[in-house]
Structures are given as structure tokens and as C-alpha cells.
XYZ file of C-alpha atoms in Angstrom:
350
model
C -0.989 -84.913 67.401
C -3.057 -83.626 70.340
C -1.176 -80.330 70.288
C -1.675 -80.018 66.520
C -5.422 -80.445 66.991
C -5.583 -77.959 69.874
C -3.532 -75.347 68.004
C -5.664 -75.746 64.891
C -8.862 -75.492 66.940
C -7.752 -72.317 68.726
C -6.497 -70.750 65.511
C -9.644 -71.595 63.594
C -12.003 -70.285 66.278
C -9.997 -67.065 66.526
C -10.213 -66.532 62.781
C -13.937 -67.277 62.568
C -14.930 -64.916 65.393
C -12.853 -62.042 64.010
C -13.833 -62.419 60.360
C -17.438 -63.630 60.483
C -19.237 -60.239 60.361
C -17.503 -59.379 57.080
C -18.326 -62.839 55.728
C -22.007 -62.133 56.389
C -21.713 -58.853 54.492
C -19.997 -60.636 51.594
C -22.864 -63.132 51.255
C -25.524 -60.391 51.286
C -23.703 -58.476 48.544
C -23.218 -61.570 46.400
C -26.868 -62.589 46.261
C -28.654 -59.232 45.972
C -30.592 -58.430 42.810
C -28.284 -56.334 40.573
C -31.256 -54.588 38.966
C -32.608 -53.489 42.346
C -29.640 -53.574 44.732
C -30.498 -53.366 48.391
C -27.009 -52.290 49.438
C -24.798 -49.603 47.911
C -21.593 -51.136 49.189
C -19.810 -52.800 52.093
C -20.380 -50.013 54.631
C -24.028 -49.541 53.674
C -24.612 -53.273 53.996
C -22.959 -53.257 57.417
C -25.037 -50.366 58.768
C -28.265 -51.765 57.294
C -27.816 -55.136 59.005
C -27.038 -53.402 62.302
C -30.201 -51.249 62.051
C -32.500 -54.106 61.040
C -31.108 -56.982 63.086
C -28.655 -55.443 65.598
C -25.149 -56.839 66.042
C -26.563 -60.373 66.236
C -27.362 -60.183 62.531
C -23.658 -60.061 61.699
C -23.035 -63.335 63.541
C -26.082 -65.252 62.330
C -25.194 -68.837 61.416
C -21.767 -68.665 63.060
C -22.327 -71.866 65.044
C -21.976 -73.866 61.835
C -18.360 -72.865 61.049
C -17.462 -72.866 64.765
C -18.727 -76.420 65.146
C -16.687 -77.675 62.234
C -13.606 -75.498 62.573
C -11.715 -77.827 64.917
C -12.162 -80.809 62.638
C -11.424 -78.782 59.501
C -8.205 -77.314 60.873
C -7.036 -80.677 62.174
C -7.690 -82.241 58.768
C -6.167 -79.328 56.853
C -2.907 -79.004 58.755
C -2.600 -82.745 59.353
C -3.068 -83.550 55.677
C -0.737 -80.760 54.609
C 2.092 -81.890 56.869
C 1.818 -85.597 56.083
C 1.501 -85.145 52.329
C 4.448 -82.749 52.217
C 6.700 -85.161 54.092
C 5.720 -88.036 51.799
C 6.605 -86.221 48.553
C 9.764 -87.173 46.603
C 12.797 -85.388 48.073
C 13.876 -84.020 44.694
C 10.744 -81.868 44.355
C 11.216 -78.143 44.789
C 9.867 -76.652 48.056
C 7.333 -74.472 46.229
C 5.861 -77.352 44.228
C 5.785 -79.561 47.311
C 3.990 -76.952 49.398
C 1.445 -76.285 46.647
C 0.671 -79.984 46.128
C 0.379 -80.609 49.867
C -1.822 -77.541 50.346
C -4.065 -78.437 47.419
C -4.481 -81.960 48.757
C -5.449 -80.559 52.137
C -8.046 -78.365 50.432
C -9.469 -81.359 48.579
C -9.802 -83.482 51.715
C -11.377 -80.831 53.927
C -13.822 -79.702 51.222
C -15.987 -82.732 52.073
C -16.826 -81.076 55.406
C -16.709 -77.480 54.193
C -19.390 -78.070 51.533
C -22.350 -78.880 53.840
C -21.063 -76.521 56.521
C -21.022 -73.517 54.178
C -24.390 -74.500 52.737
C -25.937 -74.200 56.212
C -23.946 -71.064 57.060
C -24.950 -69.258 53.876
C -28.631 -70.061 54.219
C -28.647 -68.962 57.853
C -26.997 -65.679 56.905
C -29.675 -64.625 54.425
C -32.772 -65.418 56.503
C -33.349 -61.688 57.058
C -33.955 -61.367 53.308
C -36.362 -64.285 53.549
C -38.224 -62.522 56.378
C -38.636 -59.368 54.263
C -40.071 -61.403 51.391
C -42.522 -63.225 53.640
C -43.737 -60.031 55.322
C -44.649 -58.418 52.028
C -47.551 -60.817 51.788
C -48.438 -61.274 55.432
C -49.301 -59.415 58.586
C -46.237 -57.457 59.748
C -47.449 -57.755 63.345
C -47.120 -61.532 63.327
C -43.958 -62.830 65.037
C -41.321 -63.918 62.570
C -40.542 -67.625 62.540
C -37.256 -68.310 60.770
C -37.056 -71.045 58.175
C -34.048 -72.546 59.949
C -33.642 -72.509 63.725
C -30.000 -73.570 63.626
C -27.364 -74.798 61.136
C -28.168 -78.383 62.120
C -31.900 -77.800 61.583
C -31.025 -76.283 58.200
C -29.119 -79.390 57.101
C -31.848 -81.723 58.371
C -34.524 -79.815 56.466
C -32.421 -79.991 53.318
C -31.931 -83.729 53.806
C -35.690 -84.276 54.218
C -36.601 -82.304 51.105
C -33.644 -82.995 48.789
C -32.028 -86.073 50.286
C -28.371 -86.523 51.173
C -27.411 -85.192 47.763
C -29.008 -81.872 48.637
C -26.633 -81.456 51.581
C -23.756 -81.401 49.091
C -25.335 -78.888 46.784
C -22.602 -76.799 45.205
C -19.915 -79.251 46.328
C -18.277 -79.399 42.912
C -17.598 -75.669 42.795
C -16.657 -75.703 46.495
C -13.998 -78.306 45.772
C -12.871 -76.337 42.732
C -12.380 -73.333 44.986
C -10.688 -75.095 47.906
C -8.034 -77.047 45.954
C -6.163 -74.141 44.288
C -7.003 -71.793 47.147
C -5.213 -73.856 49.788
C -2.301 -74.565 47.497
C -1.718 -70.849 47.032
C -2.518 -70.222 50.705
C 0.315 -72.371 52.026
C 2.780 -71.384 49.289
C 2.317 -67.705 50.127
C 2.533 -68.250 53.873
C 5.608 -70.499 53.788
C 7.369 -68.221 51.313
C 6.756 -65.063 53.342
C 7.782 -66.748 56.593
C 11.075 -67.890 55.071
C 11.721 -64.387 53.815
C 11.070 -62.823 57.232
C 12.581 -65.409 59.598
C 15.641 -64.649 61.700
C 18.541 -66.484 60.057
C 20.468 -66.697 63.312
C 17.737 -68.315 65.412
C 15.516 -69.676 62.618
C 12.510 -68.074 64.357
C 9.620 -66.182 62.768
C 8.443 -63.249 64.918
C 4.749 -62.835 65.854
C 4.576 -59.705 63.673
C 5.925 -61.674 60.710
C 3.404 -64.453 61.364
C 0.569 -61.896 61.389
C 1.747 -60.342 58.141
C 2.378 -63.655 56.370
C -0.929 -65.118 57.522
C -2.946 -62.064 56.524
C -1.354 -61.730 53.086
C -1.683 -65.454 52.366
C -5.396 -65.228 53.104
C -5.824 -62.273 50.758
C -3.870 -63.977 47.959
C -5.891 -67.189 48.129
C -9.238 -65.364 48.179
C -8.521 -62.912 45.379
C -7.453 -65.682 42.998
C -10.475 -67.915 43.635
C -13.183 -65.360 44.443
C -15.225 -65.793 41.224
C -15.745 -69.444 42.178
C -16.968 -68.352 45.595
C -19.591 -66.094 44.001
C -20.853 -69.021 41.919
C -20.852 -71.310 44.975
C -22.918 -68.867 47.035
C -25.488 -68.411 44.280
C -25.830 -72.139 43.661
C -26.245 -72.909 47.365
C -28.893 -70.210 47.898
C -30.703 -70.695 44.598
C -34.440 -71.161 45.159
C -34.408 -69.971 48.753
C -35.812 -66.509 48.001
C -37.725 -67.402 44.846
C -37.855 -69.901 41.969
C -34.639 -71.711 41.094
C -32.627 -70.128 38.296
C -29.609 -72.404 37.805
C -29.158 -76.007 36.717
C -25.687 -76.150 38.190
C -22.424 -74.272 38.691
C -21.601 -73.901 34.994
C -25.121 -72.693 34.188
C -24.854 -70.228 37.073
C -21.542 -68.895 35.774
C -22.853 -68.474 32.224
C -26.131 -66.811 33.245
C -24.434 -64.523 35.761
C -21.916 -63.360 33.177
C -24.557 -62.973 30.466
C -26.972 -60.995 32.657
C -24.620 -58.969 34.847
C -21.220 -58.920 33.161
C -17.785 -59.771 34.500
C -18.138 -57.316 37.392
C -20.570 -59.634 39.150
C -17.741 -62.053 39.983
C -16.099 -59.393 42.106
C -19.175 -58.388 44.042
C -18.431 -58.473 47.767
C -14.678 -58.757 47.189
C -13.947 -55.643 49.268
C -15.490 -57.088 52.417
C -13.780 -60.413 51.709
C -10.330 -58.829 51.470
C -11.014 -56.796 54.610
C -12.007 -60.022 56.360
C -9.217 -62.190 54.946
C -6.312 -60.314 56.488
C -7.390 -60.235 60.164
C -9.001 -63.683 59.982
C -5.944 -65.499 58.661
C -3.505 -63.365 60.609
C -5.337 -64.312 63.819
C -5.498 -67.974 62.784
C -1.773 -68.373 62.147
C -0.784 -66.275 65.153
C -2.994 -68.345 67.463
C -1.532 -71.571 66.064
C 2.010 -70.257 66.402
C 1.529 -69.001 69.958
C -0.138 -72.247 71.019
C 2.884 -74.229 69.852
C 5.309 -71.831 71.504
C 3.468 -71.921 74.831
C 2.615 -75.608 75.053
C 5.347 -77.402 73.140
C 8.124 -78.735 75.416
C 11.012 -76.341 75.911
C 14.257 -77.649 74.440
C 17.521 -76.973 76.171
C 20.471 -75.619 74.247
C 22.351 -78.762 75.210
C 19.670 -81.096 73.817
C 20.553 -83.117 70.765
C 18.486 -85.189 68.386
C 19.795 -88.169 66.452
C 19.284 -87.668 62.718
C 19.674 -90.386 60.111
C 19.005 -89.712 56.426
C 19.290 -92.319 53.684
C 19.045 -91.696 49.941
C 18.777 -94.665 47.576
C 19.998 -96.954 50.329
C 23.107 -94.865 51.018
C 23.457 -93.111 54.394
C 24.037 -89.418 53.809
C 23.840 -88.257 57.393
C 24.022 -90.123 60.697
C 24.764 -87.780 63.554
C 23.504 -86.060 66.678
C 22.746 -82.434 65.905
C 22.159 -79.699 68.505
C 18.810 -77.967 68.880
C 18.376 -74.213 69.147
C 16.465 -74.218 72.440
C 13.095 -73.106 71.055
C 9.660 -74.469 71.871
C 8.800 -76.590 68.835
C 7.244 -79.832 67.848
C 9.827 -80.000 65.064
C 13.461 -78.951 65.072
C 14.997 -77.369 61.983
C 18.466 -78.450 60.914
C 20.401 -76.765 58.083
C 21.708 -79.642 55.973
C 22.986 -77.986 52.814
C 26.621 -78.370 53.889
C 26.330 -82.048 54.780
C 24.196 -83.321 51.891
C 23.930 -80.797 49.020
C 22.378 -83.351 46.633
C 19.275 -83.937 48.745
C 17.272 -81.337 46.819
C 14.158 -80.385 48.802
C 15.897 -81.292 52.059
C 18.996 -79.312 51.177
C 17.696 -76.184 52.912
C 16.327 -77.847 56.030
C 14.966 -81.019 57.510
C 12.122 -81.438 59.995
C 12.785 -84.051 62.651
C 9.833 -84.885 64.847
C 10.460 -84.916 68.583
C 7.437 -87.067 69.408
């Protein structure tokens, strides 16, 4: 359990640091006025932020996701693993992975909601500064609305109560549930396709590719919900409130700007998704390989499997000598009727 938490923490931090600048660009593109756009595209947005705020502007509000990333990754991967193992054995691997991933997305969305609310509002404070300076002395030092993500959440709680801290939570949950289901299905499927059949090992290059592509797949399919979430969470910050809720935001956005508005900022998101998720999964994988106890080729683990009260397998099976917290055993020859376990079984060493 401690190693799971550490691996998730390292992987999450790696992904956040690598992908955060493009996330900032995505938010700026999503909320700009379509009638008077400030940015012409991803590259123009990037260069504008650099000129106006320096490199620091790309990382504004990053402490919020960094602070919660350890907990989120521990919850996500812990929930995914435990739910998957508790599913009926006759379920197909794909369905099991999707259900477990979706459940993980549902559970961690409780933390992601407030965290992204603070992150998003911190990211757009430069726009707030421009609005304030139009009607004030430009020589006056700028005092940001929020000094930190925590200060942002506390101000929201004082003005809107605890409910305000979960503003946009419904659409956040609606994004996270299918997104994580697809995320894990894509990753597991690609890893199985690219693993070495002889050693049952997935190479670092394969992990990078599978992680990056799984991130892209999950974002592309749920991106319209992310646009709605961002607009709901920032509504009223730079002017009067426009939306009564997520559905009202979706309807008004489509009516006023067309279907294209739900893809605004997608380019920077896709560019961010690949390196972010590739780094996350690679960091997790390398952490396990470096810190998990090394198994000897002569090591054996006792495996007992019962189905409907009948013992199907009771034997000591050899390990392959890899560093793992779980050992994979091909069981299709011994118990072909097991269904989901027919391809492999995970036997914990702890």
C-alpha cells in the first residue's frame, strides 16, 4: 500500500509539472470572448502569456493540483485495483476495467471538483488584472484576487458557503466517470498488445506510448464537458454571471457560438495529454520496478482458486523473477472456465 501511494504520488507530480503550462493555455482559450478573441490560437496564447507574465504565468495555480495529486492518485489507483478484483469472475476484462476505472473517477471527483475550481480561477487572474486596470491607475501595484489556491477556496466558502466550493461538481463528475473508464481500458488494452509474451513485461517505451494515447483518448471523448465545467466554475469572475448551471451553460454556449465552441482549446489539451499521461504511467512503472522486492527465478507462490466452492487450482507456481507487487500467472490451461481469470491471475505478494 505504501509503495502504491508513493508510485502514484511520483507519477502524478511528474504529469502535472510536464503538462501544466498547456493546461493554463487551454483554460485561457476556453473562456475568452468569441466575439473579441484575445488569442488567435495555442501558440499565440503561449507567447502572449510569456510576454505579459513571464514563464511564471504558465504555472500559476499549480500548487493546487500538486497538493492534491498524491491523494488523488492514491484514491484513483487504489479504487481501480480493489473494484476490479471484486467484480464477478465471469465479466469480460474490458467491461471489468471500464467499470473499475469509472468507479475510480467517481470517487476521486469529490477532491478534483474543488481543486480544479481553485486552479482554474488562479489561472485566469491575469485577465482579471486587465479588467481592473481599465478603470484604475495603471501605476498602482496589482493585488491579485486570490493569493493562493487555499485562499481562493476560503474566499469562495466565505461568499458562497461550502456549496460554492463544489460549484460545477455535477459536470466534473460527469466528465471524470466515463473519462477514467476509457482511460484505463485504453491503457490496459495497449499494454497487453505490446507486452513481451515470453517475459510478460511491458517495456518503458510501450508504457510511454500506452499512457500517452490513453490520455488523449479520454480527453477527446469528454472534452465538451470540460469546456462547460470551466465556464461554470469561472462564471461571474470577470463580469456578471451568465449561467444558471451546467445545462444552461451548454445550451447558451451552443446557441451563441455553435458546436465549435466545445472544441476550443482542444489542441493544447491533446498536446498536453500525451506527455502528461506518458510521464505519469512511466513514473509509476519505474517506481514499482525500482522499489518492489526482486523475485528470484526459484521463488514460488502458493495459489489457491475456488469457484462455486470447488477448488480449481491449488499449487505452487514459479515466478518470472521480475520486480513486481503482483505476479502474473497464465491459467488458461489449468482452468479454462474461469472467464475473466482465464488469461491471467494477480496474486499479491504482500
